[in-house]
Amino acid sequence: MLSLVSAPPFWLRDNCPCSGCRDPRNGQKLFQITELPAGLAVGSVQPATTPDGAPAHEVVWAPDGHRSVYPESWLGAHLPGTAADGGDGRGEDDKELWDAAGLAGRLPEADWADYVTDPAARATALDSVLRLGFVLLRGVPVRDRQVLDVARTFGYVRETNYGELFEVRVEADPNNLAFTGARITPHTDNPYRDPVPTLQLLHCLTNAAQGGDSGLVDGFHAASLLRAEDPGAYEVLTRVPVPFAFADARTELRAHRPLIGTDPAGRIREIRFNNRSIGTLHQPAGVLDAFYAAYRRFGELLLRPGLQLDFRLTPGDCLIFDNTRLLHARTAFAESGDRHLQGAYADIDGLASTLAVLRRKDTPA
Amino acid sequence: MLSLVSAPPFWLRDNCPCSGCRDPRNGQKLFQITELPAGLAVGSVQPATTPDGAPAHEVVWAPDGHRSVYPESWLGAHLPGTAADGGDGRGEDDKELWDAAGLAGRLPEADWADYVTDPAARATALDSVLRLGFVLLRGVPVRDRQVLDVARTFGYVRETNYGELFEVRVEADPNNLAFTGARITPHTDNPYRDPVPTLQLLHCLTNAAQGGDSGLVDGFHAASLLRAEDPGAYEVLTRVPVPFAFADARTELRAHRPLIGTDPAGRIREIRFNNRSIGTLHQPAGVLDAFYAAYRRFGELLLRPGLQLDFRLTPGDCLIFDNTRLLHARTAFAESGDRHLQGAYADIDGLASTLAVLRRKDTPA
């Protein structure tokens, strides 16, 4: 009881569960924080029970006399000191960081037939994307535009200037190196876009070319290594905005964001690394020297043996990965060879929502 | 010349315009920053001309002997000290902040027929969204799903759990207060989503109800007022992650973000304010007290007379606004009245790209 009286009053009142404060139809709050009286305080507390009979405490508020009934279970889980902010699943603390050796023998993968028919298999696969940053679906039908159907199993396609889906194969007049046979080192896609697409899907239709193997690097892990090995370089990369840019005949995109994005508590939340798309930085000479030293250091770290997970996509494979965390790469391949992927972008908030609802259904009704 | 020798060498080399360093087909860089030699330095500089005869300087690099030809015009515009980082158009420095009085008599609006047929009118309208945060298109065909066609004039629709478009009218079993007749105070849409939709469109098909007037508040302006009037409260709101949440039968979204998002230099870049969707904060009691005091203060400021621009949408109006900057509101209306808007989300990076390409075409060839 004492802890209730000493709880921050506006916080406690903002969590009043009564139907006048929260719409029972949708859980949304019905009052404005500004409508609460200035001298708000707990007037009295007495034992109570909830409508379904659970033990609770009733607060009568001063000065307005409003009554709030808080279940004991809620107070036990939420009063200050009982729980820390768990985050929203997007920062480094909510991830399992990895290098190639750490993942040896436990590549997160799922068979398409299981994924489609078994909610538990689907939940495990989607959880891998949140926790490890990716999942590899095997046995996906080798069919034009199938990648869009894969995206729609957990969320919504993010259309961009590259279309609803994009073809990754050698093109005669490519507007992007992705559409040539060139080697591409670990990078973020579309860094010149804000909001950047948070998920990417790559569905392999053909891969008969010499080369063209795939690689993934955990950018959160690499950034945490940089922080441990060279804190000054890490700090520079969280601070200096990098002007990413892309232009073709129909498009002119730019976003000025740091290579390592952090949340207000300083935790790693987003990696944006792409050597191909960095425009001209305008900063004092000292900042430019420091930035380029740090950028090279991080670039070397990303190529360090052991970090990158190498594998080869075969027809029917569909890779789904977190484009705000993992960097993806591919080896060069013969432009005459037959290699064709279809890609699409989507967003990870929708994937996390789908997983949360799946888990809800796991709970016996 | 001296300034060339003293320019940060990795920065200068990273900007080499030669066809070996940059793909002439798409402007993307062809080398890795890690491939440059460690002791990189300007070896010698001599006068040169570009292929099209413009005055330039040729750098021969040590130790690798690479040659880079930099046009004088480029050096004059980009050498350190010649230009500051102009930002990417998304932060407060790139905006024209406003209150209702400041906009009196100059509401950014455009006639649909002009917008569609005249690139200059279209550019002016899109520029208003970047600069002021919104534009009001008048005379848009009153047609089901027309709002999607409006979005496609400048970008791509962002599909969400509310669909490709959403109907704003009274519903029998609403999953959101937007779909009732309730008054809604200034707020950000979908704050529980990350990435949050950066643009919103609201297209009015019918508005014959009593009430249901619209309002917009410049959240960047409001945040800058808070910073001036109560720096401590402002600081708290940039630091404390707020657990926004939304759940219905098919959806469970959450995002933990501060109410005021800043870039690494501390400039305002994103406002996320929505009293209806704030979940339970888990922080020490002292942080909760400070947060709620600051949150109330900011909430009061947003309702301060003079800030909110009030207007009434009439059939054929389509409002396009920046959901990361402006807060939108509506007065209550009689649930029996006939009011029907169709809404959609889109992203502002695509809009900015469309504007940049339009402006390119303004330039005589």
XYZ file of C-alpha atoms in Angstrom:
730
model
C 0.000 0.000 0.000
C 2.781 2.364 0.955
C 4.370 1.860 -2.432
C 1.077 2.882 -4.038
C 1.008 6.129 -2.078
C 4.597 6.846 -3.035
C 4.160 5.920 -6.723
C 4.446 8.846 -9.145
C 0.828 10.043 -9.174
C 0.538 11.070 -12.838
C 2.106 7.814 -13.939
C -0.281 5.785 -11.756
C -3.344 7.727 -12.870
C -2.300 7.498 -16.544
C -2.533 3.724 -16.089
C -6.067 3.735 -14.642
C -7.841 0.772 -16.254
C -11.447 1.982 -15.783
C -13.743 2.184 -18.788
C -13.958 5.951 -18.465
C -10.199 6.259 -18.879
C -9.655 3.544 -21.469
C -11.971 2.590 -24.313
C -12.919 -1.042 -23.611
C -13.331 -1.591 -27.376
C -9.721 -0.851 -28.296
C -7.728 -0.099 -25.140
C -7.013 3.479 -26.186
C -6.919 6.242 -23.592
C -9.920 8.511 -23.503
C -8.483 11.435 -21.526
C -5.753 13.954 -22.138
C -2.810 14.070 -19.764
C -3.463 17.830 -19.562
C -6.968 17.201 -18.198
C -5.658 15.768 -14.918
C -5.709 18.275 -12.049
C -2.411 19.949 -11.198
C -2.180 18.789 -7.574
C -3.048 15.165 -8.332
C -2.384 12.801 -5.411
C -3.508 9.480 -4.034
C -6.252 10.384 -1.522
C -6.843 6.966 -0.039
C -6.218 3.310 -0.804
C -8.394 0.356 0.153
C -8.465 -3.336 -0.686
C -10.797 -4.227 -3.545
C -11.443 -6.936 -6.099
C -11.606 -6.684 -9.871
C -14.872 -7.555 -11.685
C -13.503 -11.071 -12.219
C -12.641 -11.475 -8.552
C -8.878 -10.898 -8.513
C -7.342 -9.107 -5.534
C -6.809 -5.404 -6.180
C -6.394 -1.989 -4.579
C -8.777 0.883 -5.083
C -7.308 4.360 -5.143
C -9.544 7.374 -4.526
C -7.834 10.353 -6.106
C -7.490 13.878 -4.724
C -8.635 16.415 -5.600
C -11.095 15.075 -8.205
C -12.451 11.981 -6.417
C -11.847 9.675 -9.408
C -11.603 5.981 -8.464
C -9.113 3.550 -9.984
C -8.957 -0.175 -9.271
C -5.505 -1.684 -9.869
C -5.164 -5.480 -9.826
C -2.416 -6.650 -7.493
C -0.894 -8.631 -10.336
C -0.564 -5.445 -12.398
C 0.997 -3.525 -9.510
C 3.424 -6.355 -8.852
C 4.604 -6.269 -12.450
C 4.635 -2.533 -13.091
C 5.261 -0.420 -9.989
C 8.565 1.466 -10.276
C 11.370 -0.833 -9.246
C 9.576 -4.007 -10.353
C 10.609 -3.918 -14.016
C 13.039 -2.103 -16.258
C 12.007 -0.792 -19.678
C 12.331 -3.916 -21.784
C 12.696 -2.012 -25.018
C 10.715 -2.692 -28.153
C 12.874 -5.519 -29.463
C 14.857 -3.359 -31.861
C 17.972 -2.416 -29.897
C 21.140 -4.420 -29.296
C 20.001 -5.560 -25.824
C 17.104 -7.447 -27.404
C 19.283 -9.295 -29.933
C 21.464 -12.355 -29.941
C 24.674 -11.107 -31.557
C 26.611 -13.609 -33.669
C 29.593 -14.322 -35.856
C 29.919 -17.106 -38.433
C 31.460 -19.604 -36.004
C 28.776 -18.908 -33.416
C 26.099 -19.852 -35.944
C 27.897 -22.965 -37.200
C 25.457 -25.840 -37.395
C 22.435 -23.799 -36.401
C 21.525 -21.737 -39.426
C 18.001 -20.436 -38.793
C 15.999 -22.075 -41.534
C 12.528 -23.409 -42.126
C 10.843 -25.512 -44.720
C 8.239 -23.545 -46.644
C 5.565 -26.225 -46.286
C 6.011 -26.255 -42.504
C 6.154 -22.472 -42.367
C 2.841 -22.171 -44.172
C 0.946 -24.913 -42.353
C 2.379 -24.920 -38.839
C 1.975 -21.756 -36.720
C 4.735 -22.928 -34.353
C 7.213 -23.300 -37.237
C 6.162 -19.892 -38.529
C 6.651 -18.348 -35.080
C 10.125 -19.882 -34.775
C 11.107 -18.538 -38.196
C 9.832 -15.021 -37.511
C 11.479 -15.033 -34.099
C 14.822 -15.781 -35.811
C 14.469 -12.571 -37.826
C 13.989 -10.552 -34.630
C 16.636 -12.360 -32.584
C 19.358 -13.251 -35.122
C 18.395 -10.847 -37.897
C 17.447 -13.404 -40.533
C 15.848 -16.659 -41.547
C 16.289 -18.802 -44.636
C 13.110 -20.366 -45.989
C 13.743 -23.497 -48.057
C 11.548 -25.054 -50.692
C 9.642 -21.880 -51.534
C 7.888 -22.302 -54.900
C 10.144 -21.130 -57.743
C 7.576 -18.815 -59.224
C 7.588 -15.302 -60.567
C 6.445 -12.761 -57.895
C 6.372 -15.454 -55.185
C 8.575 -13.179 -53.057
C 5.604 -10.841 -52.627
C 3.498 -13.704 -51.305
C 6.267 -14.546 -48.851
C 6.265 -10.948 -47.579
C 2.497 -11.031 -47.183
C 2.711 -14.038 -44.850
C 3.977 -11.676 -42.139
C 3.468 -8.094 -43.267
C 3.292 -5.575 -46.047
C 5.471 -4.955 -49.058
C 7.234 -1.586 -49.110
C 7.143 -0.324 -52.678
C 10.056 1.876 -53.758
C 11.491 3.409 -56.937
C 12.807 -0.086 -57.708
C 9.203 -1.267 -57.873
C 7.066 -3.534 -55.739
C 9.672 -6.190 -56.402
C 13.088 -5.869 -58.014
C 14.921 -8.277 -60.286
C 18.484 -9.069 -59.214
C 20.142 -10.184 -62.424
C 22.484 -8.723 -65.000
C 20.839 -5.856 -66.851
C 21.990 -4.112 -70.006
C 21.799 -0.586 -68.595
C 21.855 -1.054 -64.813
C 20.911 1.865 -62.550
C 22.506 -0.024 -59.661
C 25.571 -2.262 -59.244
C 23.264 -4.901 -57.798
C 22.114 -5.453 -61.360
C 25.603 -6.277 -62.680
C 27.871 -9.241 -61.970
C 30.159 -7.221 -59.681
C 31.274 -8.377 -56.248
C 29.358 -6.482 -53.590
C 30.824 -6.176 -50.103
C 28.691 -6.137 -46.940
C 26.233 -3.278 -47.065
C 22.842 -1.894 -46.098
C 20.318 -1.556 -48.913
C 18.787 1.822 -49.737
C 20.758 3.808 -47.118
C 19.702 6.962 -49.014
C 16.106 6.344 -47.969
C 14.552 7.517 -44.706
C 12.718 5.546 -43.506
C 15.107 2.878 -44.755
C 13.357 -0.433 -45.563
C 13.721 -2.422 -42.363
C 13.389 -5.863 -43.990
C 14.638 -7.293 -47.232
C 13.590 -10.516 -48.950
C 15.685 -12.240 -51.608
C 14.091 -15.173 -53.393
C 16.340 -17.325 -55.566
C 14.830 -18.475 -58.870
C 18.060 -19.495 -60.645
C 21.676 -19.655 -59.527
C 23.722 -21.514 -62.119
C 26.457 -18.870 -62.497
C 30.062 -19.305 -61.395
C 30.235 -17.300 -58.138
C 27.353 -15.250 -56.816
C 27.557 -16.736 -53.319
C 25.859 -14.851 -50.486
C 27.150 -13.523 -47.194
C 25.688 -11.916 -44.077
C 27.430 -9.960 -41.329
C 25.806 -9.020 -38.017
C 26.295 -5.254 -38.040
C 25.275 -4.914 -34.386
C 27.993 -7.393 -33.430
C 30.558 -5.589 -35.598
C 29.607 -2.219 -34.093
C 29.884 -3.647 -30.578
C 33.392 -4.935 -31.456
C 34.334 -1.487 -32.735
C 33.044 0.063 -29.497
C 35.201 -2.331 -27.461
C 38.322 -1.982 -29.628
C 38.228 1.678 -30.586
C 35.652 3.663 -28.564
C 36.692 6.929 -30.203
C 36.016 5.598 -33.702
C 32.680 4.169 -32.571
C 31.677 7.520 -31.092
C 32.559 9.348 -34.323
C 30.410 6.952 -36.354
C 27.403 7.516 -34.069
C 27.769 11.303 -34.387
C 28.726 12.289 -37.937
C 25.813 12.424 -40.382
C 26.747 10.731 -43.652
C 25.091 12.068 -46.806
C 23.844 8.961 -48.595
C 22.555 9.690 -52.078
C 21.156 7.942 -55.114
C 20.031 9.408 -58.411
C 18.879 8.094 -61.753
C 16.606 9.492 -64.444
C 13.465 9.224 -62.300
C 14.797 9.343 -58.748
C 16.862 11.563 -56.474
C 17.018 10.299 -52.918
C 19.147 11.400 -49.997
C 19.358 10.779 -46.277
C 21.945 12.181 -43.865
C 22.310 9.650 -41.096
C 25.212 8.287 -39.042
C 26.687 4.858 -39.901
C 25.764 3.670 -36.412
C 22.408 4.853 -35.098
C 21.830 4.717 -31.344
C 18.789 5.215 -29.138
C 18.700 8.004 -26.518
C 20.350 5.638 -23.994
C 23.252 5.072 -26.419
C 22.377 1.494 -27.394
C 22.964 0.392 -30.982
C 19.670 0.492 -32.899
C 20.566 0.822 -36.591
C 23.526 0.203 -38.879
C 23.668 2.041 -42.195
C 26.775 1.043 -44.131
C 27.146 1.322 -47.889
C 30.360 2.473 -49.547
C 28.710 2.852 -52.944
C 26.215 5.528 -51.943
C 28.167 7.917 -49.721
C 28.119 11.423 -51.164
C 30.394 14.314 -50.263
C 30.654 15.031 -46.552
C 30.720 18.699 -45.580
C 32.437 18.959 -42.232
C 35.506 20.696 -40.820
C 38.786 19.064 -41.904
C 39.392 17.594 -38.435
C 35.999 15.886 -38.433
C 36.632 14.530 -41.942
C 39.981 13.052 -40.889
C 38.397 11.443 -37.829
C 35.399 10.193 -39.774
C 37.442 8.604 -42.557
C 39.774 6.905 -40.077
C 36.768 5.498 -38.200
C 34.932 4.543 -41.401
C 37.987 2.627 -42.657
C 38.373 0.951 -39.303
C 34.734 -0.168 -39.303
C 35.012 -1.250 -42.953
C 38.026 -3.417 -42.099
C 36.222 -4.887 -39.141
C 33.239 -5.859 -41.305
C 35.608 -7.789 -43.591
C 37.422 -9.485 -40.700
C 37.623 -13.250 -41.239
C 35.099 -15.106 -39.143
C 32.410 -12.475 -39.006
C 30.700 -13.155 -42.305
C 28.394 -16.119 -42.680
C 28.797 -17.492 -46.210
C 26.256 -19.625 -47.985
C 24.830 -20.158 -51.425
C 21.226 -19.502 -52.347
C 19.732 -22.270 -54.431
C 16.453 -22.138 -56.319
C 13.554 -22.114 -53.869
C 15.498 -20.391 -51.096
C 14.099 -17.159 -49.749
C 16.242 -15.130 -47.378
C 14.470 -12.672 -45.070
C 16.731 -10.314 -43.145
C 16.752 -7.191 -41.003
C 18.212 -4.449 -43.189
C 18.750 -2.165 -40.178
C 21.082 -4.700 -38.558
C 22.601 -7.228 -40.982
C 24.842 -6.310 -43.872
C 24.600 -8.509 -46.936
C 27.189 -9.287 -49.566
C 27.731 -11.410 -52.620
C 30.760 -12.651 -54.507
C 31.232 -11.664 -58.150
C 29.751 -13.879 -60.815
C 30.160 -14.332 -64.557
C 27.782 -11.903 -66.256
C 27.111 -14.599 -68.825
C 25.962 -16.995 -66.087
C 22.370 -17.560 -65.211
C 21.566 -15.998 -61.827
C 18.199 -14.532 -61.014
C 16.812 -13.449 -57.668
C 13.662 -11.484 -56.996
C 13.798 -9.092 -54.078
C 11.313 -7.061 -52.109
C 11.317 -4.760 -49.106
C 8.999 -4.902 -46.130
C 8.972 -3.672 -42.542
C 9.917 -5.427 -39.346
C 7.245 -3.828 -37.168
C 4.627 -5.779 -39.115
C 6.646 -8.987 -38.743
C 6.922 -8.461 -34.981
C 3.167 -7.879 -34.795
C 2.454 -11.109 -36.669
C 4.735 -13.007 -34.287
C 3.107 -11.437 -31.201
C -0.352 -12.472 -32.423
C 0.870 -16.000 -33.242
C 2.225 -16.312 -29.715
C -1.066 -15.100 -28.315
C -2.727 -18.044 -30.028
C -0.169 -20.389 -28.456
C -1.689 -19.532 -25.106
C -4.595 -21.871 -24.244
C -7.828 -19.874 -24.345
C 46.492 24.432 -54.566
C 47.697 24.623 -51.010
C 44.171 23.892 -49.798
C 44.179 20.756 -51.957
C 47.363 19.515 -50.356
C 45.967 20.184 -46.897
C 42.555 18.649 -47.595
C 41.810 15.424 -45.687
C 43.307 12.858 -48.094
C 40.793 10.021 -47.627
C 37.909 12.435 -48.003
C 39.398 13.891 -51.203
C 40.179 10.496 -52.678
C 36.734 9.161 -51.789
C 35.373 11.936 -54.016
C 37.518 11.033 -57.047
C 35.209 11.401 -60.067
C 37.117 9.112 -62.464
C 35.299 6.287 -64.184
C 37.406 3.719 -62.340
C 36.215 5.044 -58.979
C 32.622 5.813 -59.872
C 30.381 3.854 -62.223
C 29.499 6.320 -64.979
C 26.202 4.482 -65.480
C 24.814 5.142 -62.018
C 27.287 7.279 -60.033
C 27.933 4.539 -57.491
C 31.399 4.051 -56.036
C 33.346 1.108 -57.357
C 36.019 0.805 -54.664
C 35.995 0.008 -50.981
C 37.272 2.594 -48.537
C 39.403 -0.221 -47.085
C 41.168 -0.692 -50.433
C 42.887 2.692 -50.209
C 46.504 2.489 -49.033
C 47.156 3.362 -45.389
C 49.586 6.237 -45.977
C 47.457 7.916 -48.628
C 48.610 11.464 -49.462
C 48.474 13.996 -52.261
C 51.728 13.429 -54.188
C 51.536 16.329 -56.614
C 48.982 18.755 -58.010
C 48.967 20.308 -61.444
C 46.538 22.411 -63.473
C 44.318 20.397 -65.793
C 41.046 20.581 -67.668
C 38.051 18.306 -67.509
C 36.985 16.407 -70.672
C 34.514 19.207 -71.376
C 37.159 21.877 -70.988
C 36.468 23.263 -67.534
C 39.431 24.326 -65.394
C 40.490 21.635 -62.955
C 43.348 20.325 -60.827
C 44.898 16.937 -61.266
C 46.097 15.152 -58.152
C 48.617 12.337 -58.426
C 48.273 10.213 -55.328
C 51.008 8.686 -53.216
C 51.799 5.907 -52.781
C 49.614 4.267 -55.446
C 49.990 6.750 -58.341
C 46.229 7.006 -58.948
C 45.214 10.202 -60.766
C 42.118 12.255 -59.914
C 40.926 15.319 -61.811
C 38.804 17.672 -59.684
C 36.966 20.513 -61.441
C 37.658 23.890 -59.837
C 33.928 24.438 -59.506
C 33.631 21.265 -57.447
C 36.535 22.203 -55.210
C 35.113 25.690 -54.712
C 31.823 24.242 -53.516
C 33.046 21.307 -51.462
C 36.494 21.806 -49.938
C 36.288 21.891 -46.124
C 35.342 25.372 -45.026
C 33.370 26.130 -48.215
C 30.065 24.585 -47.163
C 28.398 23.250 -44.042
C 26.426 20.005 -44.059
C 23.091 21.208 -45.374
C 21.176 18.302 -43.911
C 18.736 16.156 -45.802
C 15.746 18.434 -45.470
C 14.236 16.574 -42.530
C 15.516 18.457 -39.478
C 14.250 21.680 -37.928
C 16.935 23.805 -39.646
C 15.467 22.884 -43.026
C 11.909 23.825 -42.092
C 9.885 27.001 -41.899
C 8.271 26.776 -38.456
C 4.819 28.306 -38.088
C 1.857 29.046 -35.868
C -1.718 29.756 -36.997
C -1.261 33.534 -37.140
C 1.936 33.176 -39.148
C 0.075 31.197 -41.800
C -2.941 33.544 -41.908
C -3.847 34.299 -45.511
C -1.253 31.968 -47.000
C -2.569 28.470 -46.516
C -0.491 26.214 -48.792
C -3.070 24.929 -51.235
C -3.284 23.903 -54.858
C -6.042 23.175 -57.304
C -6.039 19.547 -58.357
C -6.310 20.347 -62.071
C -3.255 22.609 -61.866
C -1.385 20.118 -59.699
C -1.904 17.365 -62.262
C -1.178 19.361 -65.414
C 1.416 21.936 -64.343
C 4.797 20.686 -63.075
C 5.512 24.079 -61.478
C 2.260 23.960 -59.476
C 3.068 20.396 -58.472
C 6.565 21.392 -57.359
C 5.195 24.268 -55.275
C 2.693 21.961 -53.588
C 5.279 19.273 -52.793
C 7.713 21.906 -51.555
C 5.050 23.073 -49.079
C 4.961 19.592 -47.561
C 8.730 19.682 -47.014
C 8.907 23.297 -45.857
C 5.647 23.839 -43.938
C 4.700 20.216 -43.330
C 1.508 20.137 -45.393
C -0.480 21.098 -48.450
C -4.202 21.139 -49.090
C -5.253 19.986 -52.547
C -8.646 21.346 -53.617
C -11.024 19.983 -56.201
C -9.731 16.411 -56.046
C -12.318 14.064 -57.614
C -14.731 12.788 -54.962
C -14.224 9.174 -55.818
C -13.681 5.994 -53.844
C -9.932 5.136 -53.557
C -8.920 8.412 -55.189
C -6.620 9.028 -52.194
C -4.375 6.228 -53.456
C -4.071 7.928 -56.829
C -3.117 11.165 -55.058
C -0.348 9.330 -53.168
C 0.917 7.821 -56.405
C 1.419 11.263 -57.953
C 4.486 11.674 -55.722
C 5.364 8.335 -54.171
C 4.267 4.994 -52.840
C 1.448 3.968 -50.552
C 2.549 2.440 -47.245
C 0.163 -0.405 -46.496
C -0.471 -1.138 -42.802
C -2.775 -3.231 -40.632
C -5.430 -0.594 -41.396
C -5.196 -1.566 -45.050
C -3.915 0.138 -48.155
C -6.409 2.869 -47.356
C -8.510 3.400 -44.250
C -12.030 4.720 -43.897
C -12.420 7.539 -41.375
C -16.097 7.368 -40.439
C -18.158 6.073 -37.576
C -17.940 2.301 -37.323
C -20.078 -0.067 -35.284
C -17.162 -1.834 -33.591
C -14.218 0.542 -33.953
C -10.703 -0.714 -33.291
C -9.580 2.915 -33.088
C -11.084 6.142 -31.734
C -10.514 7.676 -35.160
C -13.465 5.590 -36.282
C -15.876 7.098 -33.709
C -17.274 10.628 -33.420
C -14.979 11.538 -30.513
C -12.929 14.716 -30.365
C -9.292 13.935 -31.067
C -6.589 16.283 -29.831
C -3.356 16.954 -31.729
C -1.462 13.735 -32.262
C 0.878 11.672 -34.403
C -0.690 8.735 -36.233
C 0.628 5.209 -35.668
C 3.254 6.149 -33.046
C 3.427 2.437 -32.174
C 4.928 1.729 -35.569
C 8.647 1.924 -36.385
C 9.210 3.087 -39.031
C 6.266 5.402 -38.405
C 4.475 6.438 -41.624
C 6.137 9.731 -42.524
C 3.234 11.093 -44.581
C -0.495 10.940 -44.167
C -3.203 11.764 -46.699
C -6.795 12.514 -45.753
C -9.265 12.852 -48.607
C -12.711 14.244 -47.789
C -15.641 12.540 -49.528
C -18.455 13.838 -47.282
C -18.534 16.252 -44.367
C -22.120 17.126 -43.547
C -21.900 16.366 -39.810
C -22.117 18.970 -37.053
C -18.498 19.406 -35.956
C -15.664 17.339 -37.364
C -13.454 20.351 -38.123
C -9.733 19.758 -38.650
C -6.678 21.216 -36.994
C -2.915 21.096 -37.492
C -0.124 22.034 -35.092
C 3.526 22.390 -36.091
C 5.153 19.990 -33.656
C 8.662 21.221 -34.486
C 7.592 24.765 -33.589
C 5.940 23.546 -30.370
C 9.058 21.573 -29.410
C 11.266 24.584 -30.102
C 9.009 26.666 -27.806
C 9.337 24.026 -25.097
C 13.118 24.064 -25.492
C 13.141 27.865 -25.050
C 10.680 27.947 -22.164
C 11.630 24.822 -20.228
C 14.938 23.311 -21.396
C 14.816 20.652 -18.679
C 11.416 19.380 -19.808
C 12.560 19.400 -23.453
C 15.652 17.397 -22.538
C 13.564 14.790 -20.680
C 11.289 14.342 -23.694
C 14.255 13.757 -26.016
C 15.686 11.115 -23.641
C 12.910 8.975 -22.151
C 11.681 6.178 -24.439
C 7.886 6.045 -24.422
C 6.292 2.625 -24.944
C 3.659 3.236 -27.603
C 1.391 0.242 -28.158
C -1.618 -0.849 -30.143
C -3.404 -4.173 -30.175
C -6.536 -5.597 -31.689
C -7.554 -9.103 -32.730
C -5.055 -9.256 -35.605
C -2.358 -6.802 -34.579
C 0.070 -6.141 -31.757
C 2.426 -3.267 -32.451
C 4.831 -1.448 -30.181
C 7.614 1.085 -30.487
C 9.633 2.627 -27.682
C 10.679 6.071 -28.827
C 11.007 9.493 -27.220
C 8.283 12.109 -27.797
C 10.885 14.395 -29.353
C 13.429 12.687 -31.615
C 16.671 14.529 -32.336
C 19.552 13.936 -34.735
C 23.106 13.361 -33.413
C 23.676 17.149 -33.400
C 20.629 17.615 -31.169
C 18.353 19.166 -33.797
C 14.644 18.271 -33.732
C 13.925 15.603 -36.363
C 10.755 13.826 -35.275
C 7.760 14.423 -33.005
C 5.804 11.430 -31.762
C 2.896 12.549 -29.600
C -0.233 10.509 -28.989
C -1.896 10.331 -25.591
C -4.175 7.468 -26.633
C -1.421 4.951 -27.325
C 1.075 5.416 -24.489
C 1.524 2.176 -22.577
C 3.046 1.723 -19.138
C 6.442 3.345 -18.693
C 8.976 1.333 -16.699
C 11.476 3.775 -15.242
C 12.687 4.779 -11.794
C 10.147 6.894 -9.872
C 12.211 10.064 -10.302
C 12.299 9.651 -14.079
C 8.539 9.018 -14.125
C 7.859 12.196 -12.146
C 10.097 14.218 -14.477
C 8.636 12.611 -17.607
C 5.016 13.198 -16.621
C 5.697 16.824 -15.679
C 7.396 17.384 -19.057
C 4.729 15.453 -20.970
C 1.976 17.557 -19.379
C 3.888 20.719 -20.106
C 4.329 19.769 -23.771
C 0.673 18.693 -23.975
C -0.424 22.089 -22.631
C 1.845 23.858 -25.063
C 0.341 21.944 -28.010
C -3.117 23.175 -26.972
C -1.966 26.784 -26.467
C -4.256 29.205 -28.313
C -2.715 30.458 -31.533
C -0.648 27.403 -32.382
C -3.295 25.277 -34.033
C -4.425 26.053 -37.556
C -8.165 25.289 -37.797
C -10.002 24.612 -41.020
C -12.782 22.457 -42.358
C -12.298 19.804 -44.985
C -14.986 19.901 -47.637
C -15.653 17.237 -50.259
C -12.822 17.178 -52.780
C -10.183 18.398 -50.335
C -7.150 16.197 -49.831
C -4.759 17.083 -47.039
C -1.184 15.766 -47.305
C 0.970 16.234 -44.213
C 4.244 15.224 -42.595
C 3.318 12.816 -39.795
C 6.802 13.098 -38.244
C 6.341 16.847 -37.731
C 2.726 18.024 -37.710
C 0.140 16.882 -35.196
C -3.411 16.662 -36.456
C -6.670 17.019 -34.573
C -10.391 17.107 -35.134
C -13.353 18.392 -33.170
C -16.079 15.956 -32.093
C -18.961 15.351 -34.434
C -22.451 13.851 -34.144
C -22.086 10.117 -34.793
C -25.377 10.290 -36.678
C -23.911 12.899 -39.053
C -22.499 12.042 -42.418
C -18.718 12.413 -42.394
C -16.449 10.238 -44.475
C -12.758 10.644 -45.204
C -10.439 8.134 -46.820
C -6.902 8.096 -45.535
C -3.627 6.562 -46.623
C -0.028 6.578 -45.510
C 3.022 7.188 -47.668
C 6.629 8.256 -47.182
C 8.243 11.643 -47.480
C 11.533 10.432 -48.967
C 9.649 9.512 -52.135
C 7.921 12.886 -52.177
C 11.260 14.690 -51.814
C 12.666 12.598 -54.672
C 9.758 13.504 -56.941
C 10.261 17.180 -56.130
C 14.015 16.991 -56.803
C 13.401 15.414 -60.218
C 10.720 18.009 -61.057
C 13.182 20.779 -60.235
C 15.807 19.127 -62.429
C 13.414 19.468 -65.328
C 12.958 23.164 -64.518
C 16.586 23.657 -65.466
C 16.982 24.400 -69.200
C 18.732 21.475 -70.869
